[in-house]
Amino acid sequence: MTNQTVSAGLRTAPRPPASATAWSGDPHGEVDHPVPTCPVEVTLRALRGRWTTLVVRELFAGERTFGDLATALPALSDKVLADRLAQLVTTGVVVRVREPGWPTRVRYSLTARGRALREVLEAMWAWGLGATGAAAPPGGADPVALRG
Amino acid sequence: MTNQTVSAGLRTAPRPPASATAWSGDPHGEVDHPVPTCPVEVTLRALRGRWTTLVVRELFAGERTFGDLATALPALSDKVLADRLAQLVTTGVVVRVREPGWPTRVRYSLTARGRALREVLEAMWAWGLGATGAAAPPGGADPVALRG
DNA sequence: CAGTATCCGGAGAGATACTG
DNA sequence: CAGTATCTCTCCGGATACTG
């Protein structure tokens, strides 16, 4: 994963010369190889890896400690959980707050940006269900989830 | 990646007992480990891998042959291109049509389902831009792209 | 409690060469 | 033209053991 392309009018252009850059010009660069700054790339990178969406899903329900998450996801090893949380912190999805005292306690919760992932996950959920144009359930209360 | 969880009311539940299944019940199972049938999983799998979104982006502009794609994405090897196309075909995003005759010619184009990915990619694009609530550009003509 | 340190095995990406 | 066949190399994901 690595692009930075996008955009471009989607109105079915019937076969430009091949790699034509002939569509209507739009601000996004038309890249011929993956670039890490592409917004789509960025999102894909934030959600990348096994367990990632499950961790996010758990956090959508509220703040959690490392132990809470480990308990909720028994099959997930400490190492991978730590990896995922670190990844989510660096991508700005999660905030990590270490409580003073002993034993050590760390609270993890979604940032505003993390909560904004809901729209993305709903779009993914809708597509994954297989409908061609079916949108998310009206009322928007349902497909909250993440990776389900 | 492998879940099947999702859903669940997102209304900020302030710390259920931990792995509580206590939210309001909704049809989607609350999984504690990745399951391949989860809609979000399905979508993630369809877009997984380097170059995938770039190939889809190329096809959003219209039908392409293997060679067209290879020319448009010079840094992409034949092997990986073939891998990606096969992946996109099995996930129902792309249709492969082999032209009779010689030299061999194969036309690739998006299915209705593949075109439906546009919404997903737009949501990803919007999130990747960093805005918390900023939606896709009005008029919807712009962030067509894929991975950009 | 909340991780980090190692080690290992498998999947995926890329390069190169060959075929229907 | 449109792939397939190999091989290599690197990046995870997972298991186990140890620490602030």
Short mmCIF file of C-alpha atoms (C1' of nucleotides) in Angstrom, two decimals:
data_model
loop_
_atom_site.label_atom_id
_atom_site.label_comp_id
_atom_site.label_asym_id
_atom_site.label_seq_id
_atom_site.Cartn_x
_atom_site.Cartn_y
_atom_site.Cartn_z
CA MET A 1 0.00 0.00 0.00
CA THR A 2 1.33 3.27 -1.07
CA ASN A 3 -0.16 5.60 -3.46
CA GLN A 4 -1.32 9.05 -3.89
CA THR A 5 -3.31 9.24 -6.80
CA VAL A 6 -6.92 9.52 -6.76
CA SER A 7 -9.35 11.93 -7.71
CA ALA A 8 -9.97 12.61 -11.27
CA GLY A 9 -13.45 12.69 -12.64
CA LEU A 10 -15.00 9.31 -12.61
CA ARG A 11 -17.37 9.89 -15.39
CA THR A 12 -16.61 6.80 -17.39
CA ALA A 13 -13.91 7.89 -19.71
CA PRO A 14 -13.97 5.36 -22.56
CA ARG A 15 -10.37 4.34 -22.77
CA PRO A 16 -7.90 7.13 -22.82
CA PRO A 17 -4.68 6.38 -24.70
CA ALA A 18 -3.60 4.16 -21.89
CA SER A 19 -1.91 5.92 -19.08
CA ALA A 20 -3.46 9.13 -20.17
CA THR A 21 -3.55 11.91 -17.70
CA ALA A 22 -6.31 13.22 -19.80
CA TRP A 23 -9.17 13.37 -17.42
CA SER A 24 -10.32 16.66 -16.10
CA GLY A 25 -7.56 18.08 -14.03
CA ASP A 26 -8.07 18.01 -10.35
CA PRO A 27 -5.73 18.89 -7.52
CA HIS A 28 -4.81 15.39 -6.59
CA GLY A 29 -1.74 14.10 -8.29
CA GLU A 30 -2.09 11.15 -10.56
CA VAL A 31 0.56 8.91 -9.27
CA ASP A 32 1.98 5.93 -11.05
CA HIS A 33 3.31 4.31 -7.96
CA PRO A 34 2.30 4.11 -4.33
CA VAL A 35 2.99 7.18 -2.23
CA PRO A 36 2.55 7.22 1.52
CA THR A 37 0.95 10.65 1.61
CA CYS A 38 -2.15 9.65 -0.32
CA PRO A 39 -5.17 10.11 1.93
CA VAL A 40 -6.47 6.69 1.04
CA GLU A 41 -3.06 5.26 1.87
CA VAL A 42 -3.11 7.04 5.18
CA THR A 43 -6.46 5.53 6.10
CA LEU A 44 -5.46 2.09 4.93
CA ARG A 45 -2.30 2.31 6.98
CA ALA A 46 -4.22 3.32 10.09
CA LEU A 47 -6.48 0.28 9.80
CA ARG A 48 -3.83 -2.09 8.58
CA GLY A 49 -3.04 -5.32 10.28
CA ARG A 50 -4.96 -8.09 11.88
CA TRP A 51 -6.99 -7.17 14.98
CA THR A 52 -6.76 -3.46 14.36
CA THR A 53 -10.42 -2.89 13.66
CA LEU A 54 -11.44 -5.12 16.54
CA VAL A 55 -9.38 -3.00 18.90
CA VAL A 56 -10.97 0.13 17.52
CA ARG A 57 -14.39 -1.43 17.82
CA GLU A 58 -13.74 -2.12 21.46
CA LEU A 59 -12.73 1.48 22.01
CA PHE A 60 -15.85 2.73 20.27
CA ALA A 61 -17.72 1.37 23.25
CA GLY A 62 -15.70 3.50 25.62
CA GLU A 63 -12.36 3.94 27.28
CA ARG A 64 -10.36 0.81 28.05
CA THR A 65 -7.17 -0.20 29.81
CA PHE A 66 -4.62 -2.53 28.32
CA GLY A 67 -6.00 -5.29 30.49
CA ASP A 68 -9.58 -4.59 29.46
CA LEU A 69 -8.61 -5.01 25.85
CA ALA A 70 -6.61 -8.13 26.54
CA THR A 71 -9.62 -9.62 28.31
CA ALA A 72 -12.02 -8.63 25.58
CA LEU A 73 -9.77 -10.12 22.94
CA PRO A 74 -8.37 -13.27 24.58
CA ALA A 75 -6.83 -14.64 21.43
CA LEU A 76 -4.75 -11.52 20.94
CA SER A 77 -1.23 -11.69 22.35
CA ASP A 78 0.24 -8.91 24.49
CA LYS A 79 2.82 -8.17 21.90
CA VAL A 80 0.38 -7.71 19.07
CA LEU A 81 -2.00 -5.71 21.25
CA ALA A 82 0.85 -3.41 22.20
CA ASP A 83 1.84 -3.16 18.55
CA ARG A 84 -1.69 -2.26 17.48
CA LEU A 85 -2.15 0.32 20.19
CA ALA A 86 1.16 1.94 19.34
CA GLN A 87 0.14 2.01 15.69
CA LEU A 88 -3.21 3.57 16.54
CA VAL A 89 -1.54 6.16 18.72
CA THR A 90 0.89 7.19 16.01
CA THR A 91 -1.88 7.39 13.43
CA GLY A 92 -3.83 9.67 15.72
CA VAL A 93 -6.73 7.33 16.29
CA VAL A 94 -6.13 6.63 19.95
CA VAL A 95 -4.84 8.52 22.97
CA ARG A 96 -2.80 6.82 25.62
CA VAL A 97 -2.95 8.10 29.18
CA ARG A 98 -0.82 6.57 31.83
CA GLU A 99 -2.24 6.76 35.32
CA PRO A 100 0.22 7.63 38.06
CA GLY A 101 0.76 5.09 40.81
CA TRP A 102 1.02 1.40 41.07
CA PRO A 103 0.20 -0.99 39.67
CA THR A 104 0.65 0.66 36.34
CA ARG A 105 -2.57 1.54 34.58
CA VAL A 106 -2.99 2.97 31.13
CA ARG A 107 -6.21 4.24 29.71
CA TYR A 108 -6.82 4.12 25.99
CA SER A 109 -9.56 6.02 24.26
CA LEU A 110 -10.43 7.28 20.81
CA THR A 111 -9.49 10.76 19.70
CA ALA A 112 -11.95 12.88 17.74
CA ARG A 113 -10.16 11.62 14.69
CA GLY A 114 -10.60 8.09 15.87
CA ARG A 115 -14.31 8.61 16.33
CA ALA A 116 -14.42 9.98 12.82
CA LEU A 117 -13.39 6.56 11.61
CA ARG A 118 -16.96 5.52 12.19
CA GLU A 119 -18.01 6.90 8.83
CA VAL A 120 -15.25 5.04 7.08
CA LEU A 121 -16.06 1.81 8.82
CA GLU A 122 -19.72 2.20 8.05
CA ALA A 123 -18.93 2.66 4.39
CA MET A 124 -16.77 -0.43 4.51
CA TRP A 125 -19.44 -2.35 6.35
CA ALA A 126 -22.03 -1.39 3.79
CA TRP A 127 -19.82 -2.44 0.90
CA GLY A 128 -18.83 -5.64 2.61
CA LEU A 129 -22.44 -6.64 2.97
CA GLY A 130 -22.52 -6.92 -0.75
CA ALA A 131 -25.13 -4.39 -1.68
CA THR A 132 -24.38 -2.37 -4.75
CA GLY A 133 -25.90 0.85 -3.63
CA ALA A 134 -27.35 -0.02 -0.25
CA ALA A 135 -26.33 2.61 2.21
CA ALA A 136 -25.92 2.25 5.91
CA PRO A 137 -29.10 1.56 7.83
CA PRO A 138 -31.30 4.62 8.22
CA GLY A 139 -31.10 6.11 11.67
CA GLY A 140 -27.46 5.30 11.51
CA ALA A 141 -27.57 3.48 14.79
CA ASP A 142 -26.50 0.13 13.65
CA PRO A 143 -23.36 -0.69 11.75
CA VAL A 144 -21.35 0.98 14.30
CA ALA A 145 -18.87 -1.52 14.35
CA LEU A 146 -15.62 -1.85 12.98
CA ARG A 147 -14.58 -4.88 11.69
CA GLY A 148 -17.23 -7.20 12.29
CA MET B 1 -7.25 -8.95 9.40
CA THR B 2 -10.10 -11.10 10.27
CA ASN B 3 -13.04 -10.16 12.29
CA GLN B 4 -16.70 -10.00 12.35
CA THR B 5 -17.71 -7.89 15.05
CA VAL B 6 -19.06 -4.60 14.56
CA SER B 7 -22.19 -3.01 15.09
CA ALA B 8 -23.33 -2.38 18.57
CA GLY B 9 -24.66 0.98 19.56
CA LEU B 10 -21.92 3.46 19.61
CA ARG B 11 -23.50 5.66 22.14
CA THR B 12 -20.55 6.04 24.43
CA ALA B 13 -21.02 3.31 26.94
CA PRO B 14 -18.88 4.32 29.92
CA ARG B 15 -16.89 1.22 30.59
CA PRO B 16 -18.85 -1.98 30.63
CA PRO B 17 -17.37 -4.71 32.89
CA ALA B 18 -14.64 -5.15 30.38
CA SER B 19 -15.50 -7.57 27.64
CA ALA B 20 -19.12 -7.00 28.35
CA THR B 21 -21.54 -7.89 25.67
CA ALA B 22 -23.77 -5.52 27.43
CA TRP B 23 -24.52 -2.96 24.78
CA SER B 24 -27.85 -2.96 23.12
CA GLY B 25 -28.18 -6.11 21.16
CA ASP B 26 -27.91 -5.86 17.45
CA PRO B 27 -27.76 -8.53 14.81
CA HIS B 28 -24.05 -8.42 14.24
CA GLY B 29 -22.12 -10.76 16.38
CA GLU B 30 -19.66 -9.39 18.82
CA VAL B 31 -16.60 -11.30 17.97
CA ASP B 32 -13.52 -11.60 20.10
CA HIS B 33 -11.26 -12.65 17.32
CA PRO B 34 -11.00 -11.91 13.61
CA VAL B 35 -13.53 -13.63 11.39
CA PRO B 36 -13.29 -13.49 7.61
CA THR B 37 -17.00 -13.01 7.09
CA CYS B 38 -17.16 -9.65 8.77
CA PRO B 39 -18.21 -7.05 6.21
CA VAL B 40 -15.41 -4.75 7.22
CA GLU B 41 -12.99 -7.64 6.86
CA VAL B 42 -14.36 -8.35 3.43
CA THR B 43 -13.78 -4.81 2.31
CA LEU B 44 -10.35 -4.64 3.82
CA ARG B 45 -9.42 -7.86 2.08
CA ALA B 46 -10.62 -6.56 -1.27
CA LEU B 47 -8.39 -3.50 -0.96
CA ARG B 48 -5.51 -5.22 0.68
CA GLY B 49 -2.03 -5.14 -0.68
CA ARG B 50 0.21 -2.62 -2.23
CA TRP B 51 -0.91 -1.21 -5.57
CA THR B 52 -4.45 -2.46 -5.23
CA THR B 53 -6.12 0.90 -4.96
CA LEU B 54 -3.99 2.29 -7.75
CA VAL B 55 -5.17 -0.46 -10.05
CA VAL B 56 -8.75 0.25 -9.08
CA ARG B 57 -8.20 3.93 -9.62
CA GLU B 58 -6.98 3.22 -13.10
CA LEU B 59 -10.07 1.18 -13.82
CA PHE B 60 -12.34 3.92 -12.52
CA ALA B 61 -11.27 5.87 -15.55
CA GLY B 62 -12.48 3.14 -17.84
CA GLU B 63 -11.73 -0.28 -19.21
CA ARG B 64 -8.10 -1.33 -19.50
CA THR B 65 -6.06 -4.20 -20.84
CA PHE B 66 -3.25 -5.86 -18.92
CA GLY B 67 -0.79 -3.90 -20.97
CA ASP B 68 -2.59 -0.60 -20.39
CA LEU B 69 -2.29 -1.13 -16.69
CA ALA B 70 1.33 -2.17 -16.92
CA THR B 71 2.08 0.99 -18.87
CA ALA B 72 0.17 3.20 -16.49
CA LEU B 73 1.96 1.69 -13.51
CA PRO B 74 5.53 1.16 -14.75
CA ALA B 75 6.94 0.31 -11.35
CA LEU B 76 4.48 -2.52 -10.89
CA SER B 77 5.78 -5.94 -11.90
CA ASP B 78 3.80 -8.31 -14.09
CA LYS B 79 3.55 -10.78 -11.31
CA VAL B 80 2.10 -8.37 -8.80
CA LEU B 81 -0.23 -6.86 -11.38
CA ALA B 82 -1.51 -10.32 -12.21
CA ASP B 83 -1.87 -11.07 -8.51
CA ARG B 84 -3.85 -7.90 -7.89
CA LEU B 85 -6.13 -8.42 -10.84
CA ALA B 86 -6.84 -11.99 -9.77
CA GLN B 87 -7.57 -10.76 -6.28
CA LEU B 88 -9.91 -8.07 -7.59
CA VAL B 89 -11.68 -10.59 -9.77
CA THR B 90 -12.26 -13.01 -6.92
CA THR B 91 -13.50 -10.24 -4.66
CA GLY B 92 -15.99 -9.22 -7.32
CA VAL B 93 -14.53 -5.82 -7.99
CA VAL B 94 -13.30 -6.45 -11.51
CA VAL B 95 -14.41 -8.46 -14.53
CA ARG B 96 -11.95 -10.11 -16.81
CA VAL B 97 -12.86 -10.60 -20.44
CA ARG B 98 -10.50 -12.37 -22.74
CA GLU B 99 -10.70 -11.34 -26.34
CA PRO B 100 -10.55 -14.15 -28.87
CA GLY B 101 -7.69 -14.12 -31.37
CA TRP B 102 -4.05 -13.29 -31.33
CA PRO B 103 -2.16 -11.69 -29.81
CA THR B 104 -3.96 -12.38 -26.59
CA ARG B 105 -5.91 -9.45 -25.26
CA VAL B 106 -7.74 -9.22 -21.99
CA ARG B 107 -10.03 -6.41 -21.02
CA TYR B 108 -10.47 -5.51 -17.37
CA SER B 109 -13.25 -3.34 -16.08
CA LEU B 110 -15.08 -2.62 -12.85
CA THR B 111 -18.24 -4.45 -11.93
CA ALA B 112 -21.18 -2.59 -10.39
CA ARG B 113 -19.77 -3.68 -7.09
CA GLY B 114 -16.41 -2.32 -8.03
CA ARG B 115 -17.92 1.03 -8.90
CA ALA B 116 -19.63 0.99 -5.53
CA LEU B 117 -16.20 1.11 -3.96
CA ARG B 118 -16.17 4.76 -4.80
CA GLU B 119 -18.14 5.61 -1.68
CA VAL B 120 -15.76 3.65 0.45
CA LEU B 121 -12.73 5.25 -1.11
CA GLU B 122 -14.24 8.68 -0.73
CA ALA B 123 -14.83 8.07 2.95
CA MET B 124 -11.23 6.93 3.24
CA TRP B 125 -9.99 9.89 1.30
CA ALA B 126 -11.90 12.28 3.53
CA TRP B 127 -10.56 10.68 6.67
CA GLY B 128 -7.07 10.54 5.32
CA LEU B 129 -7.10 14.25 4.68
CA GLY B 130 -7.21 14.70 8.38
CA ALA B 131 -10.49 16.49 8.84
CA THR B 132 -12.53 15.36 11.77
CA GLY B 133 -15.91 15.83 10.26
CA ALA B 134 -15.15 17.19 6.84
CA ALA B 135 -17.09 15.26 4.26
CA ALA B 136 -16.21 14.74 0.68
CA PRO B 137 -16.29 17.84 -1.49
CA PRO B 138 -19.81 18.89 -2.32
CA GLY B 139 -20.78 18.08 -5.83
CA GLY B 140 -18.98 14.86 -5.32
CA ALA B 141 -16.94 15.32 -8.43
CA ASP B 142 -13.58 15.35 -6.89
CA PRO B 143 -12.12 12.72 -4.63
CA VAL B 144 -12.89 10.09 -7.05
CA ALA B 145 -9.78 8.47 -6.67
CA LEU B 146 -8.63 5.58 -4.95
CA ARG B 147 -5.55 5.56 -3.33
CA GLY B 148 -3.94 8.60 -4.10
"C1'" DC C 1 -0.44 -4.11 35.32
"C1'" DA C 2 1.54 -3.02 31.14
"C1'" DG C 3 4.45 -3.75 28.44
"C1'" DT C 4 9.47 -5.19 26.18
"C1'" DA C 5 12.92 -8.78 24.44
"C1'" DT C 6 13.64 -12.77 21.40
"C1'" DC C 7 12.86 -16.16 18.27
"C1'" DC C 8 10.40 -18.38 14.70
"C1'" DG C 9 7.38 -19.43 10.71
"C1'" DG C 10 4.56 -17.78 6.99
"C1'" DA C 11 2.68 -14.41 3.76
"C1'" DG C 12 3.60 -10.99 0.49
"C1'" DA C 13 6.41 -7.96 -2.75
"C1'" DG C 14 9.88 -7.70 -6.15
"C1'" DA C 15 13.26 -9.45 -9.72
"C1'" DT C 16 14.17 -12.51 -13.36
"C1'" DA C 17 13.19 -15.87 -16.79
"C1'" DC C 18 10.08 -18.56 -19.46
"C1'" DT C 19 5.41 -19.96 -21.96
"C1'" DG C 20 0.47 -20.34 -24.38
"C1'" DC D 1 0.17 -9.92 -25.26
"C1'" DA D 2 -0.74 -11.76 -20.99
"C1'" DG D 3 0.54 -14.09 -17.92
"C1'" DT D 4 3.14 -18.26 -15.01
"C1'" DA D 5 7.29 -20.24 -12.60
"C1'" DT D 6 10.90 -19.58 -9.26
"C1'" DC D 7 13.63 -17.63 -5.88
"C1'" DT D 8 14.80 -14.18 -2.59
"C1'" DC D 9 14.03 -11.06 0.93
"C1'" DT D 10 11.54 -8.58 4.24
"C1'" DC D 11 7.82 -7.70 7.07
"C1'" DC D 12 4.53 -9.14 10.08
"C1'" DG D 13 1.85 -12.19 13.46
"C1'" DG D 14 2.21 -15.36 17.24
"C1'" DA D 15 4.47 -17.79 21.21
"C1'" DT D 16 7.32 -17.55 25.19
"C1'" DA D 17 9.86 -15.34 28.74
"C1'" DC D 18 11.25 -11.42 31.30
"C1'" DT D 19 10.99 -6.37 33.41
"C1'" DG D 20 9.69 -1.35 35.30
#
